[in-house]
Amino acid sequence: MIVHIHPDNPDERNVGKVVDCLRKGGIVVYPTDTVYGIGCDITNQKAVEKILLLKDINARKTNLSFICYDMSHISDFVKPLDNAIFKLMKKNLPGPFTFILEANNNVPKIFKANKKTVGIRVPNNKIIREIVHQLGNPVLSTSVKQDDDDDDEYIRDPELIEEKLGHIADIVIDGGLGGYEGSTVVDCTKGDYEITRQGAGELIE
């Protein structure tokens, strides 16, 4: 099912429909400031496992990421941030970045597995941030693109995404055309920071 939500002025009724779906363990395709993502409420383990199976992701080998609403929300899920890292993140968020940080005990175990780190996103996209804000929990962040896709044109277009993933996703949000490039990944777990994948975002120091 496609739900249309205006990217600049997300309407409360449709946002509420998506939030209700997530609370019931639903899977949702949503826009970000980079590529469209597919996710669920991170506290619903069955929904998380379903997406990992769909994407062929091994939680023990991959840094899983989720979307928070703002810096205050991030602090609920990570260990206290170094001053310099906090300032770096504040300069660049909301934005097209995934920050790898040390997870605290509020992060569900499936996200940590054999690791103690987690990827955090605060996209510059009002739709997904408002959904997260109303839900009260972060949303799992993973791209709709499959690794074996030869033709990735569909990843920008919600209607094409619905054709491909509608049998898996309970809701596909149409928030306009998305991008092709993923976020820039910044590892902040080693004292300083290191860009481990250059994506759509140019980090401001």
mmCIF file of C-alpha atoms in Angstrom:
data_model
loop_
_atom_site.group_PDB
_atom_site.id
_atom_site.type_symbol
_atom_site.label_atom_id
_atom_site.label_comp_id
_atom_site.label_asym_id
_atom_site.label_seq_id
_atom_site.Cartn_x
_atom_site.Cartn_y
_atom_site.Cartn_z
ATOM 1 C CA MET A 1 0.000 0.000 0.000
ATOM 2 C CA ILE A 2 1.347 3.433 -0.971
ATOM 3 C CA VAL A 3 0.832 6.335 1.430
ATOM 4 C CA HIS A 4 1.529 9.821 0.073
ATOM 5 C CA ILE A 5 3.164 12.234 2.529
ATOM 6 C CA HIS A 6 4.309 15.724 1.555
ATOM 7 C CA PRO A 7 8.092 16.059 2.135
ATOM 8 C CA ASP A 8 7.926 19.660 3.397
ATOM 9 C CA ASN A 9 4.697 19.454 5.377
ATOM 10 C CA PRO A 10 4.006 15.881 6.538
ATOM 11 C CA ASP A 11 0.303 15.559 7.367
ATOM 12 C CA GLU A 12 -0.521 14.201 10.791
ATOM 13 C CA ARG A 13 -3.135 11.680 9.648
ATOM 14 C CA ASN A 14 -0.858 9.791 7.253
ATOM 15 C CA VAL A 15 2.116 9.995 9.595
ATOM 16 C CA GLY A 16 -0.153 8.516 12.282
ATOM 17 C CA LYS A 17 -1.138 5.694 9.912
ATOM 18 C CA VAL A 18 2.544 4.783 9.430
ATOM 19 C CA VAL A 19 3.274 5.018 13.164
ATOM 20 C CA ASP A 20 0.327 2.737 13.934
ATOM 21 C CA CYS A 21 1.637 0.216 11.406
ATOM 22 C CA LEU A 22 5.116 0.263 12.979
ATOM 23 C CA ARG A 23 3.683 -0.178 16.473
ATOM 24 C CA LYS A 24 1.918 -3.322 15.249
ATOM 25 C CA GLY A 25 5.191 -4.787 13.972
ATOM 26 C CA GLY A 26 4.787 -3.589 10.384
ATOM 27 C CA ILE A 27 7.518 -3.017 7.818
ATOM 28 C CA VAL A 28 7.681 0.346 6.084
ATOM 29 C CA VAL A 29 9.566 1.798 3.108
ATOM 30 C CA TYR A 30 10.400 5.443 3.809
ATOM 31 C CA PRO A 31 12.286 8.362 2.242
ATOM 32 C CA THR A 32 15.496 9.796 3.692
ATOM 33 C CA ASP A 33 17.892 12.482 2.491
ATOM 34 C CA THR A 34 19.767 9.779 0.527
ATOM 35 C CA VAL A 35 18.172 6.549 -0.744
ATOM 36 C CA TYR A 36 14.804 5.116 0.257
ATOM 37 C CA GLY A 37 15.045 2.856 3.293
ATOM 38 C CA ILE A 38 13.121 -0.154 4.537
ATOM 39 C CA GLY A 39 12.701 -0.542 8.266
ATOM 40 C CA CYS A 40 10.631 -1.212 11.358
ATOM 41 C CA ASP A 41 10.474 -0.314 15.042
ATOM 42 C CA ILE A 42 13.834 -1.489 16.443
ATOM 43 C CA THR A 43 12.125 -2.858 19.570
ATOM 44 C CA ASN A 44 10.136 -5.394 17.517
ATOM 45 C CA GLN A 45 12.574 -8.277 17.124
ATOM 46 C CA LYS A 46 10.392 -10.330 14.752
ATOM 47 C CA ALA A 47 10.090 -7.412 12.334
ATOM 48 C CA VAL A 48 13.846 -6.736 12.542
ATOM 49 C CA GLU A 49 14.618 -10.416 11.848
ATOM 50 C CA LYS A 50 12.252 -10.410 8.863
ATOM 51 C CA ILE A 51 14.098 -7.471 7.278
ATOM 52 C CA LEU A 52 17.524 -9.006 7.967
ATOM 53 C CA LEU A 53 16.342 -12.196 6.248
ATOM 54 C CA LEU A 54 14.971 -10.208 3.298
ATOM 55 C CA LYS A 55 18.251 -8.320 2.884
ATOM 56 C CA ASP A 56 20.418 -11.366 3.645
ATOM 57 C CA ILE A 57 22.124 -9.456 6.455
ATOM 58 C CA ASN A 58 24.081 -11.296 9.149
ATOM 59 C CA ALA A 59 23.615 -9.227 12.321
ATOM 60 C CA ARG A 60 26.787 -10.721 13.804
ATOM 61 C CA LYS A 61 28.946 -9.430 10.948
ATOM 62 C CA THR A 62 27.254 -6.173 9.989
ATOM 63 C CA ASN A 63 26.915 -2.874 11.824
ATOM 64 C CA LEU A 64 23.163 -2.360 11.959
ATOM 65 C CA SER A 65 21.896 1.209 11.888
ATOM 66 C CA PHE A 66 18.788 3.030 12.999
ATOM 67 C CA ILE A 67 17.236 6.458 12.681
ATOM 68 C CA CYS A 68 16.851 8.795 15.651
ATOM 69 C CA TYR A 69 14.950 12.069 15.824
ATOM 70 C CA ASP A 70 17.717 14.367 17.110
ATOM 71 C CA MET A 71 20.887 14.544 19.234
ATOM 72 C CA SER A 72 18.928 14.149 22.457
ATOM 73 C CA HIS A 73 17.319 10.978 21.125
ATOM 74 C CA ILE A 74 20.739 9.633 20.089
ATOM 75 C CA SER A 75 21.997 10.042 23.664
ATOM 76 C CA ASP A 76 19.387 7.518 24.835
ATOM 77 C CA PHE A 77 21.143 4.741 22.915
ATOM 78 C CA VAL A 78 24.877 5.434 23.005
ATOM 79 C CA LYS A 79 27.572 5.799 25.642
ATOM 80 C CA PRO A 80 28.521 9.384 26.591
ATOM 81 C CA LEU A 81 30.058 11.164 23.618
ATOM 82 C CA ASP A 82 33.471 12.785 23.566
ATOM 83 C CA ASN A 83 33.130 16.591 23.329
ATOM 84 C CA ALA A 84 34.781 16.773 19.909
ATOM 85 C CA ILE A 85 32.569 13.997 18.491
ATOM 86 C CA PHE A 86 29.445 15.654 19.918
ATOM 87 C CA LYS A 87 30.379 18.949 18.218
ATOM 88 C CA LEU A 88 31.136 17.154 14.935
ATOM 89 C CA MET A 89 27.761 15.429 14.962
ATOM 90 C CA LYS A 90 25.896 18.589 15.931
ATOM 91 C CA LYS A 91 27.460 20.426 12.965
ATOM 92 C CA ASN A 92 26.444 17.704 10.500
ATOM 93 C CA LEU A 93 23.054 16.493 11.700
ATOM 94 C CA PRO A 94 20.398 16.318 10.441
ATOM 95 C CA GLY A 95 22.272 15.185 7.338
ATOM 96 C CA PRO A 96 23.324 12.291 5.067
ATOM 97 C CA PHE A 97 25.633 10.604 7.570
ATOM 98 C CA THR A 98 25.758 7.376 9.548
ATOM 99 C CA PHE A 99 27.816 7.747 12.729
ATOM 100 C CA ILE A 100 29.203 4.523 14.216
ATOM 101 C CA LEU A 101 29.100 4.897 18.012
ATOM 102 C CA GLU A 102 29.446 2.774 21.141
ATOM 103 C CA ALA A 103 26.043 1.349 22.024
ATOM 104 C CA ASN A 104 24.610 1.385 25.543
ATOM 105 C CA ASN A 105 22.227 -1.124 27.138
ATOM 106 C CA ASN A 106 19.114 0.488 25.623
ATOM 107 C CA VAL A 107 20.054 -0.845 22.184
ATOM 108 C CA PRO A 108 18.299 -4.179 21.490
ATOM 109 C CA LYS A 109 20.686 -7.156 21.637
ATOM 110 C CA ILE A 110 20.133 -8.108 17.993
ATOM 111 C CA PHE A 111 21.748 -4.801 16.983
ATOM 112 C CA LYS A 112 24.869 -5.435 19.031
ATOM 113 C CA ALA A 113 25.345 -9.201 18.550
ATOM 114 C CA ASN A 114 29.128 -9.721 18.871
ATOM 115 C CA LYS A 115 29.797 -6.007 18.634
ATOM 116 C CA LYS A 116 29.297 -3.112 21.022
ATOM 117 C CA THR A 117 28.717 -0.494 18.357
ATOM 118 C CA VAL A 118 25.756 0.767 16.374
ATOM 119 C CA GLY A 119 25.158 3.050 13.395
ATOM 120 C CA ILE A 120 23.019 6.125 14.036
ATOM 121 C CA ARG A 121 21.278 8.308 11.437
ATOM 122 C CA VAL A 122 19.369 11.582 11.722
ATOM 123 C CA PRO A 123 18.419 12.242 8.089
ATOM 124 C CA ASN A 124 17.544 15.689 6.819
ATOM 125 C CA ASN A 125 14.060 14.460 5.943
ATOM 126 C CA LYS A 126 10.970 15.678 7.775
ATOM 127 C CA ILE A 127 8.843 12.625 6.971
ATOM 128 C CA ILE A 128 10.940 9.908 8.602
ATOM 129 C CA ARG A 129 12.007 12.156 11.487
ATOM 130 C CA GLU A 130 8.375 12.997 12.299
ATOM 131 C CA ILE A 131 7.505 9.292 12.158
ATOM 132 C CA VAL A 132 10.332 8.466 14.581
ATOM 133 C CA HIS A 133 9.313 11.377 16.824
ATOM 134 C CA GLN A 134 5.699 10.183 17.062
ATOM 135 C CA LEU A 135 6.658 6.514 17.370
ATOM 136 C CA GLY A 136 8.984 7.267 20.275
ATOM 137 C CA ASN A 137 11.428 4.560 19.134
ATOM 138 C CA PRO A 138 14.114 4.572 16.455
ATOM 139 C CA VAL A 139 13.438 2.917 13.089
ATOM 140 C CA LEU A 140 15.784 0.350 11.551
ATOM 141 C CA SER A 141 17.781 1.910 8.711
ATOM 142 C CA THR A 142 18.676 -0.208 5.683
ATOM 143 C CA SER A 143 18.531 0.633 1.976
ATOM 144 C CA VAL A 144 15.800 -0.838 -0.245
ATOM 145 C CA LYS A 145 18.512 -1.782 -2.752
ATOM 146 C CA GLN A 146 19.413 -5.460 -2.907
ATOM 147 C CA ASP A 147 23.102 -6.296 -3.405
ATOM 148 C CA ASP A 148 22.340 -8.452 -6.459
ATOM 149 C CA ASP A 149 20.241 -5.804 -8.246
ATOM 150 C CA ASP A 150 21.500 -5.155 -11.769
ATOM 151 C CA ASP A 151 18.973 -2.418 -12.401
ATOM 152 C CA ASP A 152 18.727 -0.042 -9.458
ATOM 153 C CA GLU A 153 16.551 2.573 -11.170
ATOM 154 C CA TYR A 154 13.610 1.481 -9.010
ATOM 155 C CA ILE A 155 15.301 2.588 -5.762
ATOM 156 C CA ARG A 156 14.421 6.260 -6.454
ATOM 157 C CA ASP A 157 10.757 5.787 -7.330
ATOM 158 C CA PRO A 158 8.218 4.817 -4.622
ATOM 159 C CA GLU A 159 5.788 3.354 -7.173
ATOM 160 C CA LEU A 160 8.490 1.074 -8.612
ATOM 161 C CA ILE A 161 9.595 0.188 -5.086
ATOM 162 C CA GLU A 162 6.005 -0.784 -4.281
ATOM 163 C CA GLU A 163 5.920 -3.052 -7.350
ATOM 164 C CA LYS A 164 9.126 -4.783 -6.209
ATOM 165 C CA LEU A 165 8.709 -4.827 -2.432
ATOM 166 C CA GLY A 166 4.969 -4.365 -1.902
ATOM 167 C CA HIS A 167 4.575 -8.041 -1.003
ATOM 168 C CA ILE A 168 6.971 -7.535 1.920
ATOM 169 C CA ALA A 169 6.391 -3.941 3.048
ATOM 170 C CA ASP A 170 3.085 -3.110 4.722
ATOM 171 C CA ILE A 171 3.408 0.543 3.665
ATOM 172 C CA VAL A 172 5.506 2.270 1.005
ATOM 173 C CA ILE A 173 5.668 6.008 1.660
ATOM 174 C CA ASP A 174 5.676 8.230 -1.400
ATOM 175 C CA GLY A 175 7.690 11.263 -0.346
ATOM 176 C CA GLY A 176 8.948 12.141 -3.825
ATOM 177 C CA LEU A 177 11.924 10.819 -5.784
ATOM 178 C CA GLY A 178 14.850 9.587 -3.710
ATOM 179 C CA GLY A 179 18.592 9.561 -4.383
ATOM 180 C CA TYR A 180 21.001 6.912 -5.661
ATOM 181 C CA GLU A 181 23.835 7.299 -3.165
ATOM 182 C CA GLY A 182 23.900 6.109 0.441
ATOM 183 C CA SER A 183 25.081 8.043 3.483
ATOM 184 C CA THR A 184 28.679 8.797 4.393
ATOM 185 C CA VAL A 185 29.747 6.451 7.208
ATOM 186 C CA VAL A 186 31.816 7.970 10.024
ATOM 187 C CA ASP A 187 33.398 5.674 12.626
ATOM 188 C CA CYS A 188 33.686 7.486 15.964
ATOM 189 C CA THR A 189 34.633 4.501 18.152
ATOM 190 C CA LYS A 190 38.414 4.917 18.192
ATOM 191 C CA GLY A 191 38.881 8.250 19.953
ATOM 192 C CA ASP A 192 39.040 10.279 16.749
ATOM 193 C CA TYR A 193 36.746 9.839 13.755
ATOM 194 C CA GLU A 194 37.373 8.037 10.458
ATOM 195 C CA ILE A 195 35.317 8.131 7.270
ATOM 196 C CA THR A 196 34.917 4.470 6.316
ATOM 197 C CA ARG A 197 32.574 5.069 3.364
ATOM 198 C CA GLN A 198 32.249 8.264 1.395
ATOM 199 C CA GLY A 199 28.648 8.699 0.361
ATOM 200 C CA ALA A 200 26.280 11.587 -0.275
ATOM 201 C CA GLY A 201 27.483 13.723 2.640
ATOM 202 C CA GLU A 202 30.555 15.984 2.798
ATOM 203 C CA LEU A 203 31.536 16.120 6.474
ATOM 204 C CA ILE A 204 31.934 19.603 7.999
ATOM 205 C CA GLU A 205 34.730 19.600 10.573
#
